[in-house]
PDB file of C-alpha atoms in Angstrom:
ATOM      1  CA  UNK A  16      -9.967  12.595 -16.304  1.00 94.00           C
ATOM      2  CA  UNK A  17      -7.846  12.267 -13.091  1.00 96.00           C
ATOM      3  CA  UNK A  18      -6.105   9.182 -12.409  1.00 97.00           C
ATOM      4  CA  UNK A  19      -4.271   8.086  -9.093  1.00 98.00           C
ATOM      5  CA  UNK A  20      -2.364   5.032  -9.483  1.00 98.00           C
ATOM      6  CA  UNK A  21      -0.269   4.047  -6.694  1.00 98.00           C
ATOM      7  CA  UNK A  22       2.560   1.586  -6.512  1.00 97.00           C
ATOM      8  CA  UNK A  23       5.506  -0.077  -4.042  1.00 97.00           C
ATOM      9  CA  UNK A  24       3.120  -1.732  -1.427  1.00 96.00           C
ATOM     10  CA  UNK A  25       3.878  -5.833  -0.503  1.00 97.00           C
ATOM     11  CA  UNK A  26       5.480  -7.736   2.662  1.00 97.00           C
ATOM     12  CA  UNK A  27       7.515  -6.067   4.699  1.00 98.00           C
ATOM     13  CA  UNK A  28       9.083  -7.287   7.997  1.00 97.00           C
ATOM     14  CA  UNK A  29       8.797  -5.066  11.311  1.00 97.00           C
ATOM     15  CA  UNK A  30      11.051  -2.349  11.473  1.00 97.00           C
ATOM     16  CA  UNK A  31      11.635  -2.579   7.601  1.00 98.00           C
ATOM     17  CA  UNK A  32      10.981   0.326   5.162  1.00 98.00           C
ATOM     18  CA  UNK A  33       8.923   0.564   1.916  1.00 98.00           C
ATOM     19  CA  UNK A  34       8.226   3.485  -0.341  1.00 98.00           C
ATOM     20  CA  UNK A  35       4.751   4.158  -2.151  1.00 98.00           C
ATOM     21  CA  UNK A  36       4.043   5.951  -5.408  1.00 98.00           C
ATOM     22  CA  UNK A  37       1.065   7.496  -6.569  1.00 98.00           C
ATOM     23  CA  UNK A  38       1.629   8.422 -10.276  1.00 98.00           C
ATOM     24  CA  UNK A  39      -1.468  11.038 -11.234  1.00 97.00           C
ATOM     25  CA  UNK A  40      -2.696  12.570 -14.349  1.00 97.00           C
ATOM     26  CA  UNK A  41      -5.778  14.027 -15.774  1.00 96.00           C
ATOM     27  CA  UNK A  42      -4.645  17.748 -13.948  1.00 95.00           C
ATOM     28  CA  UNK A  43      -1.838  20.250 -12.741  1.00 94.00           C
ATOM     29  CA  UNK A  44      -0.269  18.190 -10.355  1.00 94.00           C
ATOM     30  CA  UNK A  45       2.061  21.043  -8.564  1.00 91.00           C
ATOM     31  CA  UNK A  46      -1.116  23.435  -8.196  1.00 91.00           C
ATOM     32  CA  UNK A  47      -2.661  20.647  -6.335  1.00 94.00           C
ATOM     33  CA  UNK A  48      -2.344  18.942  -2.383  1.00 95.00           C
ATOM     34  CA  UNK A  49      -1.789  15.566  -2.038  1.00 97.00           C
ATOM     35  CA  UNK A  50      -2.694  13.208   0.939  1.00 97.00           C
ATOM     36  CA  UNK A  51      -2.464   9.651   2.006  1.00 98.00           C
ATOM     37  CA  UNK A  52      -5.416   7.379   3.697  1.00 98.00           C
ATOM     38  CA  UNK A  53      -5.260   4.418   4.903  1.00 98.00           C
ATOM     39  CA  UNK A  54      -7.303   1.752   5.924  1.00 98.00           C
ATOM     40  CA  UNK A  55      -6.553  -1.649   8.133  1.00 97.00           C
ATOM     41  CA  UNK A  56      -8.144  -4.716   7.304  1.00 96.00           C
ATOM     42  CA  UNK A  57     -11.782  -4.575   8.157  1.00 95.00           C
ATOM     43  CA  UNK A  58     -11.660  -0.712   9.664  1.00 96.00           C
ATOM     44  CA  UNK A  59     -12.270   2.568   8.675  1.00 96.00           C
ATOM     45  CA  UNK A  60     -10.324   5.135   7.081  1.00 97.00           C
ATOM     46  CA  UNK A  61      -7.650   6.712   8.917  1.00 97.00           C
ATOM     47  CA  UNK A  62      -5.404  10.103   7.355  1.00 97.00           C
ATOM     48  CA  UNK A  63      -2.217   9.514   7.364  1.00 98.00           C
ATOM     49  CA  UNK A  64      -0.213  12.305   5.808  1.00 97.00           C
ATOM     50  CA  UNK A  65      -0.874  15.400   3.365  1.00 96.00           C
ATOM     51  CA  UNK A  66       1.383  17.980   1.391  1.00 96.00           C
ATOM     52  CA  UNK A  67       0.486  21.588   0.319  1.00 92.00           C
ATOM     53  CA  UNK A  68       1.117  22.492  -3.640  1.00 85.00           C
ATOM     54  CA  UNK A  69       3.313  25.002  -4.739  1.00 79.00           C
ATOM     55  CA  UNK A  70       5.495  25.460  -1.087  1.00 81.00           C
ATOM     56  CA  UNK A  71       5.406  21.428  -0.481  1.00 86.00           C
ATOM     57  CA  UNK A  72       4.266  22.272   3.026  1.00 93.00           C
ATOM     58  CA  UNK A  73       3.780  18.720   4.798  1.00 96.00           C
ATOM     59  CA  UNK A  74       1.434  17.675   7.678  1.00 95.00           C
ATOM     60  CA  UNK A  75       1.493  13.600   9.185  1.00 97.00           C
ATOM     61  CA  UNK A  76      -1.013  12.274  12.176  1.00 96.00           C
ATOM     62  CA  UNK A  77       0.759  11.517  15.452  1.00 95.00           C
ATOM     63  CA  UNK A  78       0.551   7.904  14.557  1.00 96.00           C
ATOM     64  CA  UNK A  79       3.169   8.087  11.677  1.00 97.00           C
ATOM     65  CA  UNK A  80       5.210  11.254  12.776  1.00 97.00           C
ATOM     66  CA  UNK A  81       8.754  10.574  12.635  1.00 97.00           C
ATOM     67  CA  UNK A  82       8.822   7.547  10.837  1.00 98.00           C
ATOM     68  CA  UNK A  83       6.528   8.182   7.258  1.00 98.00           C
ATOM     69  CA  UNK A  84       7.966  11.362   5.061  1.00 98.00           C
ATOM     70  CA  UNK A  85       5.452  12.471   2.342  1.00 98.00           C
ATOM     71  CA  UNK A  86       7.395  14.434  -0.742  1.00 96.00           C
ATOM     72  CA  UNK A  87       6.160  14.508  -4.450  1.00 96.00           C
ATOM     73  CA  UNK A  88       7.832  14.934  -7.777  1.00 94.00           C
ATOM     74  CA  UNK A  89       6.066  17.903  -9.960  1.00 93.00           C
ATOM     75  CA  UNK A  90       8.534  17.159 -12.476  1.00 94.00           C
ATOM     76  CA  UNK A  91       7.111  13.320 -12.643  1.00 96.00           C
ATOM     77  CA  UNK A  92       3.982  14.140 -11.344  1.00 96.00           C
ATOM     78  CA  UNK A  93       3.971  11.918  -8.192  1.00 97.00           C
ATOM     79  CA  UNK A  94       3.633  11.483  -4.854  1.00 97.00           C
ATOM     80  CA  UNK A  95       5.752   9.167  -2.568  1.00 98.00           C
ATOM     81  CA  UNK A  96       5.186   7.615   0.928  1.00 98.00           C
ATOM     82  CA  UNK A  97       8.630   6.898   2.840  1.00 98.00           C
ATOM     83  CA  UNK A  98       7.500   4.446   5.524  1.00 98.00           C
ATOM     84  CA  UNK A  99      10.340   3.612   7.804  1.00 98.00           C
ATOM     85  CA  UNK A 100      10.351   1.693  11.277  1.00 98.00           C
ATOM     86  CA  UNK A 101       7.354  -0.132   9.815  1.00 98.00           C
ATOM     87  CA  UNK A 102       4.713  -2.136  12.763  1.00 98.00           C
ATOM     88  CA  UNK A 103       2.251  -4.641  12.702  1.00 97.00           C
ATOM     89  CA  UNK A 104      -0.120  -2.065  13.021  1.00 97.00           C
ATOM     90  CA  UNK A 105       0.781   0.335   9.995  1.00 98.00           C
ATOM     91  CA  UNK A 106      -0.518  -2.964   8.390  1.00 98.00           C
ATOM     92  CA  UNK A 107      -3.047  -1.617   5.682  1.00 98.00           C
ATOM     93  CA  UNK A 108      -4.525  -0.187   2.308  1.00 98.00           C
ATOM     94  CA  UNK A 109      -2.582   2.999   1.418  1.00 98.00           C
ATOM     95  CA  UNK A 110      -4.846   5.608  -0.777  1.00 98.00           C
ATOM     96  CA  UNK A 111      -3.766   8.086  -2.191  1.00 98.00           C
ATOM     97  CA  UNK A 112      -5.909  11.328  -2.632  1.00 98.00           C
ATOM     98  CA  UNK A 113      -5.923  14.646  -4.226  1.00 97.00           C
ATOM     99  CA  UNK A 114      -7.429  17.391  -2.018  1.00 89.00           C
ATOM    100  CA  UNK A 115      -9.398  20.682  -3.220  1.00 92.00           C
ATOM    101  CA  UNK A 116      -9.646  23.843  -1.925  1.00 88.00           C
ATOM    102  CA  UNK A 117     -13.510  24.493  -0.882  1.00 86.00           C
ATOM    103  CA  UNK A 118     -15.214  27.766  -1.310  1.00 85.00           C
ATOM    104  CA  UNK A 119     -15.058  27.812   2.375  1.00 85.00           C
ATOM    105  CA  UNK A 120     -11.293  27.530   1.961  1.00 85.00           C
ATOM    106  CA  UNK A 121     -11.338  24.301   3.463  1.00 88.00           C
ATOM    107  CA  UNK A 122      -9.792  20.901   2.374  1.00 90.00           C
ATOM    108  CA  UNK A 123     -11.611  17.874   1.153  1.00 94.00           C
ATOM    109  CA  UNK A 124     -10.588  14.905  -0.587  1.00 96.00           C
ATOM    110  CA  UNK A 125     -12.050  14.645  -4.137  1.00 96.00           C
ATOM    111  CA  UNK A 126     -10.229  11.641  -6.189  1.00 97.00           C
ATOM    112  CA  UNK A 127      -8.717   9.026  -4.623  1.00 98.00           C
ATOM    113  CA  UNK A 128      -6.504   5.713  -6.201  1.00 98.00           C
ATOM    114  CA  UNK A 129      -7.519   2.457  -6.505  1.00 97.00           C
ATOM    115  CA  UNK A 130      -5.682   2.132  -3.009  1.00 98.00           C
ATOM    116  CA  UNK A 131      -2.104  -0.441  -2.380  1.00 98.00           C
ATOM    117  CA  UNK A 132      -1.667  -2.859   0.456  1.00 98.00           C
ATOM    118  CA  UNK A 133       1.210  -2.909   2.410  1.00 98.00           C
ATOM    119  CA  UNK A 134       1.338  -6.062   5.295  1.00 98.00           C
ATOM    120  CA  UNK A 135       3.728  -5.637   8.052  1.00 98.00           C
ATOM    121  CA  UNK A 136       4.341  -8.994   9.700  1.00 96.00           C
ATOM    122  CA  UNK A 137       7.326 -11.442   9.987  1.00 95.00           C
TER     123      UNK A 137
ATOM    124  CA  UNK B  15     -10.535   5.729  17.821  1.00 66.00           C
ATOM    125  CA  UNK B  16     -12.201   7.953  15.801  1.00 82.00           C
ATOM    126  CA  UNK B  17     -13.412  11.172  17.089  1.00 91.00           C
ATOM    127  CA  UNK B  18     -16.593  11.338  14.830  1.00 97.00           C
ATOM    128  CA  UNK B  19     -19.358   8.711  15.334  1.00 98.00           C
ATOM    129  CA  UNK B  20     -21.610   7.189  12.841  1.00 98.00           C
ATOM    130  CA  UNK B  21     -24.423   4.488  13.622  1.00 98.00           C
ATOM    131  CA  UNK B  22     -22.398   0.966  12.496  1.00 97.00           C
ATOM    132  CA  UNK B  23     -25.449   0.151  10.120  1.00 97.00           C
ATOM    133  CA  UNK B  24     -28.927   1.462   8.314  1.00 98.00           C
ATOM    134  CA  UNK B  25     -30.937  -0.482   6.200  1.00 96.00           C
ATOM    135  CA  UNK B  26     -33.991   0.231   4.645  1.00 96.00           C
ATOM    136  CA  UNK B  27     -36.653  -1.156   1.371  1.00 97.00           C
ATOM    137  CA  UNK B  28     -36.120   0.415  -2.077  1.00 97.00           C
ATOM    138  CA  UNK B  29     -37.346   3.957  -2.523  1.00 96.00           C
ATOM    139  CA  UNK B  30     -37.136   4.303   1.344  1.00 97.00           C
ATOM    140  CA  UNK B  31     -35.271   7.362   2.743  1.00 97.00           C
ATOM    141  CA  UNK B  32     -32.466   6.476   5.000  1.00 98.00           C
ATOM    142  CA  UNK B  33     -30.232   9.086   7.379  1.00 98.00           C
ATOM    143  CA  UNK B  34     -26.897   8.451   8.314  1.00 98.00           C
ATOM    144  CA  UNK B  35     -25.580  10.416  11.774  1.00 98.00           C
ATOM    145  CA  UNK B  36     -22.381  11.989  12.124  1.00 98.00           C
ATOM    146  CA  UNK B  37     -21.779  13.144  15.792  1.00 98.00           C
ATOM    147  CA  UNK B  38     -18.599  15.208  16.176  1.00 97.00           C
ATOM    148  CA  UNK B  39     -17.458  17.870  18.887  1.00 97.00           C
ATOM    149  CA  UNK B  40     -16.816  21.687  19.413  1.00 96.00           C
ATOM    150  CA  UNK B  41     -13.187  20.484  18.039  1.00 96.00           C
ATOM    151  CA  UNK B  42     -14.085  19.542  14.793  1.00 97.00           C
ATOM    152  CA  UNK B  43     -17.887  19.460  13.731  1.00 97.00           C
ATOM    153  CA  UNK B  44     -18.757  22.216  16.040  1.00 97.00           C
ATOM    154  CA  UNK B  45     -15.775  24.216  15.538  1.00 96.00           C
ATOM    155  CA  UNK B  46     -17.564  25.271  12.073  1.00 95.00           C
ATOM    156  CA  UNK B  47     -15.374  22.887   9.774  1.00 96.00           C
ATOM    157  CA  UNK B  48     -17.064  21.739   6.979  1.00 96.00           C
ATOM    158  CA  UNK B  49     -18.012  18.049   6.698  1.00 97.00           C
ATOM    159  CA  UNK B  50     -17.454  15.808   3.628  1.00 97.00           C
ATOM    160  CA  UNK B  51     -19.574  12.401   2.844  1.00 98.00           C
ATOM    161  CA  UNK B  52     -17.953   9.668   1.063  1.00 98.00           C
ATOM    162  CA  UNK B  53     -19.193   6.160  -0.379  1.00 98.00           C
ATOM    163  CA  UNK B  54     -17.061   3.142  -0.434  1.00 98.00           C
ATOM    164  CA  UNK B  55     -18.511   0.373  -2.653  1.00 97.00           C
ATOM    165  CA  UNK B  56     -17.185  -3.602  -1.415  1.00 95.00           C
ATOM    166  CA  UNK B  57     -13.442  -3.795  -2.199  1.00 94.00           C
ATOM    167  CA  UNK B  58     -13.158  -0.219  -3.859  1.00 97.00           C
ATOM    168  CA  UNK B  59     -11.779   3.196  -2.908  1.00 97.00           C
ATOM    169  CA  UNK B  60     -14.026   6.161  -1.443  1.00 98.00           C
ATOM    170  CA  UNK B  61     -16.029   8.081  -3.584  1.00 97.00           C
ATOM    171  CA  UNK B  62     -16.632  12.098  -2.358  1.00 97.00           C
ATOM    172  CA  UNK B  63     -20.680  12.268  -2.322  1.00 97.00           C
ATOM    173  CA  UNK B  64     -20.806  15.606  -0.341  1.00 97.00           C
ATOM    174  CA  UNK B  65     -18.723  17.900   0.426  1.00 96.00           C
ATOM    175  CA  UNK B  66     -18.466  21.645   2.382  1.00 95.00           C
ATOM    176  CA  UNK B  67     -21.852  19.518   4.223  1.00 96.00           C
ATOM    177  CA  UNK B  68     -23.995  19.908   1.789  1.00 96.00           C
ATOM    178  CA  UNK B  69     -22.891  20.278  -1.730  1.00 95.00           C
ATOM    179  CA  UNK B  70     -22.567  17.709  -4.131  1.00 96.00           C
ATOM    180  CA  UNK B  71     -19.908  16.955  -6.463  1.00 94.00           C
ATOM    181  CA  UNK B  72     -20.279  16.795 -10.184  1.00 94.00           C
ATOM    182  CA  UNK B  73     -21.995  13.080 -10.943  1.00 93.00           C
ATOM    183  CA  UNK B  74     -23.331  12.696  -7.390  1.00 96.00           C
ATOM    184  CA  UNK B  75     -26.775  11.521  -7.406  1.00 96.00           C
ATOM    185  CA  UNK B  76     -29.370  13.953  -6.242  1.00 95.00           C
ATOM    186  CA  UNK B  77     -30.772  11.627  -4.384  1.00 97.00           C
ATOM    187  CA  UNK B  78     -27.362  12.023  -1.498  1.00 97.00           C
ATOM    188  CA  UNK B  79     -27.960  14.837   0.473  1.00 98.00           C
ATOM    189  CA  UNK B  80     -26.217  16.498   3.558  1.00 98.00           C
ATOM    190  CA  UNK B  81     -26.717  18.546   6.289  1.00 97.00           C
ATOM    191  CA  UNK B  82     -24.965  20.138   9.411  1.00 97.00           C
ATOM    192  CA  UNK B  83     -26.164  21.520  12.414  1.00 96.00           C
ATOM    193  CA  UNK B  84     -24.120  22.241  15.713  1.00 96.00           C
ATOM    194  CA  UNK B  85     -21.712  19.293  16.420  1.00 97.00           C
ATOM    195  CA  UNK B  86     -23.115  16.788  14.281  1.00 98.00           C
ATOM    196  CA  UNK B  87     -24.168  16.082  10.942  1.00 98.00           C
ATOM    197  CA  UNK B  88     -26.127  14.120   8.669  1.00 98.00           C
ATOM    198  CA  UNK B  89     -26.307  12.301   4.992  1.00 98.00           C
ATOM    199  CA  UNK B  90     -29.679  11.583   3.798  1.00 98.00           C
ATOM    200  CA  UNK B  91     -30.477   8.942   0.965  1.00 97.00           C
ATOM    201  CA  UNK B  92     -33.866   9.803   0.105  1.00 97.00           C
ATOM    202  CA  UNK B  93     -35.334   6.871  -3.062  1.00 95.00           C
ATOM    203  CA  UNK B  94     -33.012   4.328  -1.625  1.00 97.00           C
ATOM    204  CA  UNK B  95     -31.757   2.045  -4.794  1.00 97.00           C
ATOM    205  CA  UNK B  96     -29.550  -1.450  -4.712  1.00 96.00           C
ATOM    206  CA  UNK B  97     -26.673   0.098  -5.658  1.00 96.00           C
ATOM    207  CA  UNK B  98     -25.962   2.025  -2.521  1.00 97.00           C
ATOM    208  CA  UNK B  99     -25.518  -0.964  -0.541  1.00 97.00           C
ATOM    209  CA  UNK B 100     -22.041   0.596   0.803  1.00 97.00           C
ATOM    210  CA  UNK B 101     -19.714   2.078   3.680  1.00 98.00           C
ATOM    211  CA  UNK B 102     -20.403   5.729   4.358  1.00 98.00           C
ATOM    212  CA  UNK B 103     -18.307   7.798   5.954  1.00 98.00           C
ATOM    213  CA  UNK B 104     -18.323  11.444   7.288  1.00 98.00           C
ATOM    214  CA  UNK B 105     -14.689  13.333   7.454  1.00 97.00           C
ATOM    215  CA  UNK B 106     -14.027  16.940   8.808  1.00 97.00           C
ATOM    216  CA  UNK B 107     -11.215  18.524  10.427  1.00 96.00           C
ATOM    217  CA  UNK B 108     -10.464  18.507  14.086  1.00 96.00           C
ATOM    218  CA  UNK B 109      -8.147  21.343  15.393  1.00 95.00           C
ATOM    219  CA  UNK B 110      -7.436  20.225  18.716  1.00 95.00           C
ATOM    220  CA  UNK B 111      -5.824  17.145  16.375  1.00 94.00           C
ATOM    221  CA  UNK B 112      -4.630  19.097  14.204  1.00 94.00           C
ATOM    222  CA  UNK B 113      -5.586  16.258  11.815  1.00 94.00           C
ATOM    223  CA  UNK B 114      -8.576  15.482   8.954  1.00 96.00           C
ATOM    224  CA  UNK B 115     -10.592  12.710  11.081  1.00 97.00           C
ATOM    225  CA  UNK B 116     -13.308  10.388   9.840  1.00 97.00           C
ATOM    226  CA  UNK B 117     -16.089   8.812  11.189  1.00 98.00           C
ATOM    227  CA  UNK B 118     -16.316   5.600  12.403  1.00 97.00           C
ATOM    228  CA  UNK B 119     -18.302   4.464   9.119  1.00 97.00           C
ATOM    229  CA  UNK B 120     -21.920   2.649   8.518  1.00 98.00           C
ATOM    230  CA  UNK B 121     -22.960   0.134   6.555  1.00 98.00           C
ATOM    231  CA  UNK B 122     -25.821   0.709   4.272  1.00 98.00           C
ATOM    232  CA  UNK B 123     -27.871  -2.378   3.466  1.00 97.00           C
ATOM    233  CA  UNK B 124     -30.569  -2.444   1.202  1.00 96.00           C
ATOM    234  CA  UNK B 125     -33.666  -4.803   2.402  1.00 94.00           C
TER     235      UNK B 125
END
């Protein structure tokens, strides 16, 4: 059974830094992408930031470039969040999500965690 | 703002079919990127109902089905039952982006 279980969110002032973990299980984590979704209070789902398996390739939205770095562990079997130069606005439920390879060859997200919230006020 | 938009709410009786829209662009939708469909239960995580627009994953009812045509899509809930009183949202790719986008999401209420 896969399991996502992330980890690290809480209070944070602006400008501060936090890092998330998403501990998995239940498959071959290095064979696998990895992505983050989050989702402000009351809104929808935004992506946030995604990383290939095997080569670690790693893609972020405009909205976090520069500040968020995505990296993962195969040898702990996690995924981590670096959010740095934190905003009011980055204010939100983080998700992690594991991503499969369609028959189409394209992406979508097929287990997600029980999401972690991370508030960004002073 | 999302780049994908969804009707903010449906509601229909028990057994009634319901659609849910998903109106995209020649970006994303019409582009030929696939479209996923996921459930999000009060105070829980999404839950992948459909994905490459039509297929459904393993434990999915059959009753969740999906469709694509041009630049939009669409997630039909044919037998509608209580427990899919939820947030539905539609997800592709968009390549002008270069980002996975969602939709703006729609309430499901059951009447």
């Amino acid at each position: 059974e896969v399991q996502l279980l992330e980890s690290g969110g809480g209070l944070v002032q602006p400008g501060g830094s936090l890092r998330l973990s998403c501990a998995a299980s239940g498959f071959t984590f290095n064979n696998y992408a990895m992505s983050w979704v989050r989702q402000a209070p009351g809104k929808g789902l935004e992506w946030v930031s995604a990383i290939s398996g095997g080569v670690g390739s790693t893609y972020y939205a405009d909205s976090v470039k520069g500040r968020f770095t995505i990296s993962s562990d195969n040898s702990k079997n996690t995924l981590y969040l670096q959010m740095n130069s934190l905003r009011a606005e980055d204010t939100a439920v983080y998700y992690c999500a594991k991503y499969t390879l369609s028959s189409s060859s394209q992406y979508y997200f097929d287990y997600w965690g029980q999401g972690i919230l991370v508030t960004v006020s002073s | 703002q999302s780049v994908l938009t969804q009707p903010p709410s449906v509601s229909g009786a028990p057994g009634q079919r319901v659609t849910i829209s998903c109106t995209g662009s020649s970006s994303n939708i019409g582009a030929g990127y696939d479209v996923q469909w996921y459930q999000q239960l009060l105070g829980t995580a999404p839950k992948l109902l459909i994905y490459g627009n039509s297929n459904r994953p393993s434990g999915a009812p059959d009753r969740f089905s999906g469709s694509k045509s041009g630049t939009s899509a669409s997630l039909a809930i044919t037998g509608l039952q209580a427990e899919d009183e939820a947030e539905y949202y539609c997800q592709s790719y968009d390549s002008s982006l270069s980002s996975y986008v969602f939709g703006t999401g729609t309430k499901v209420t059951v009447l």
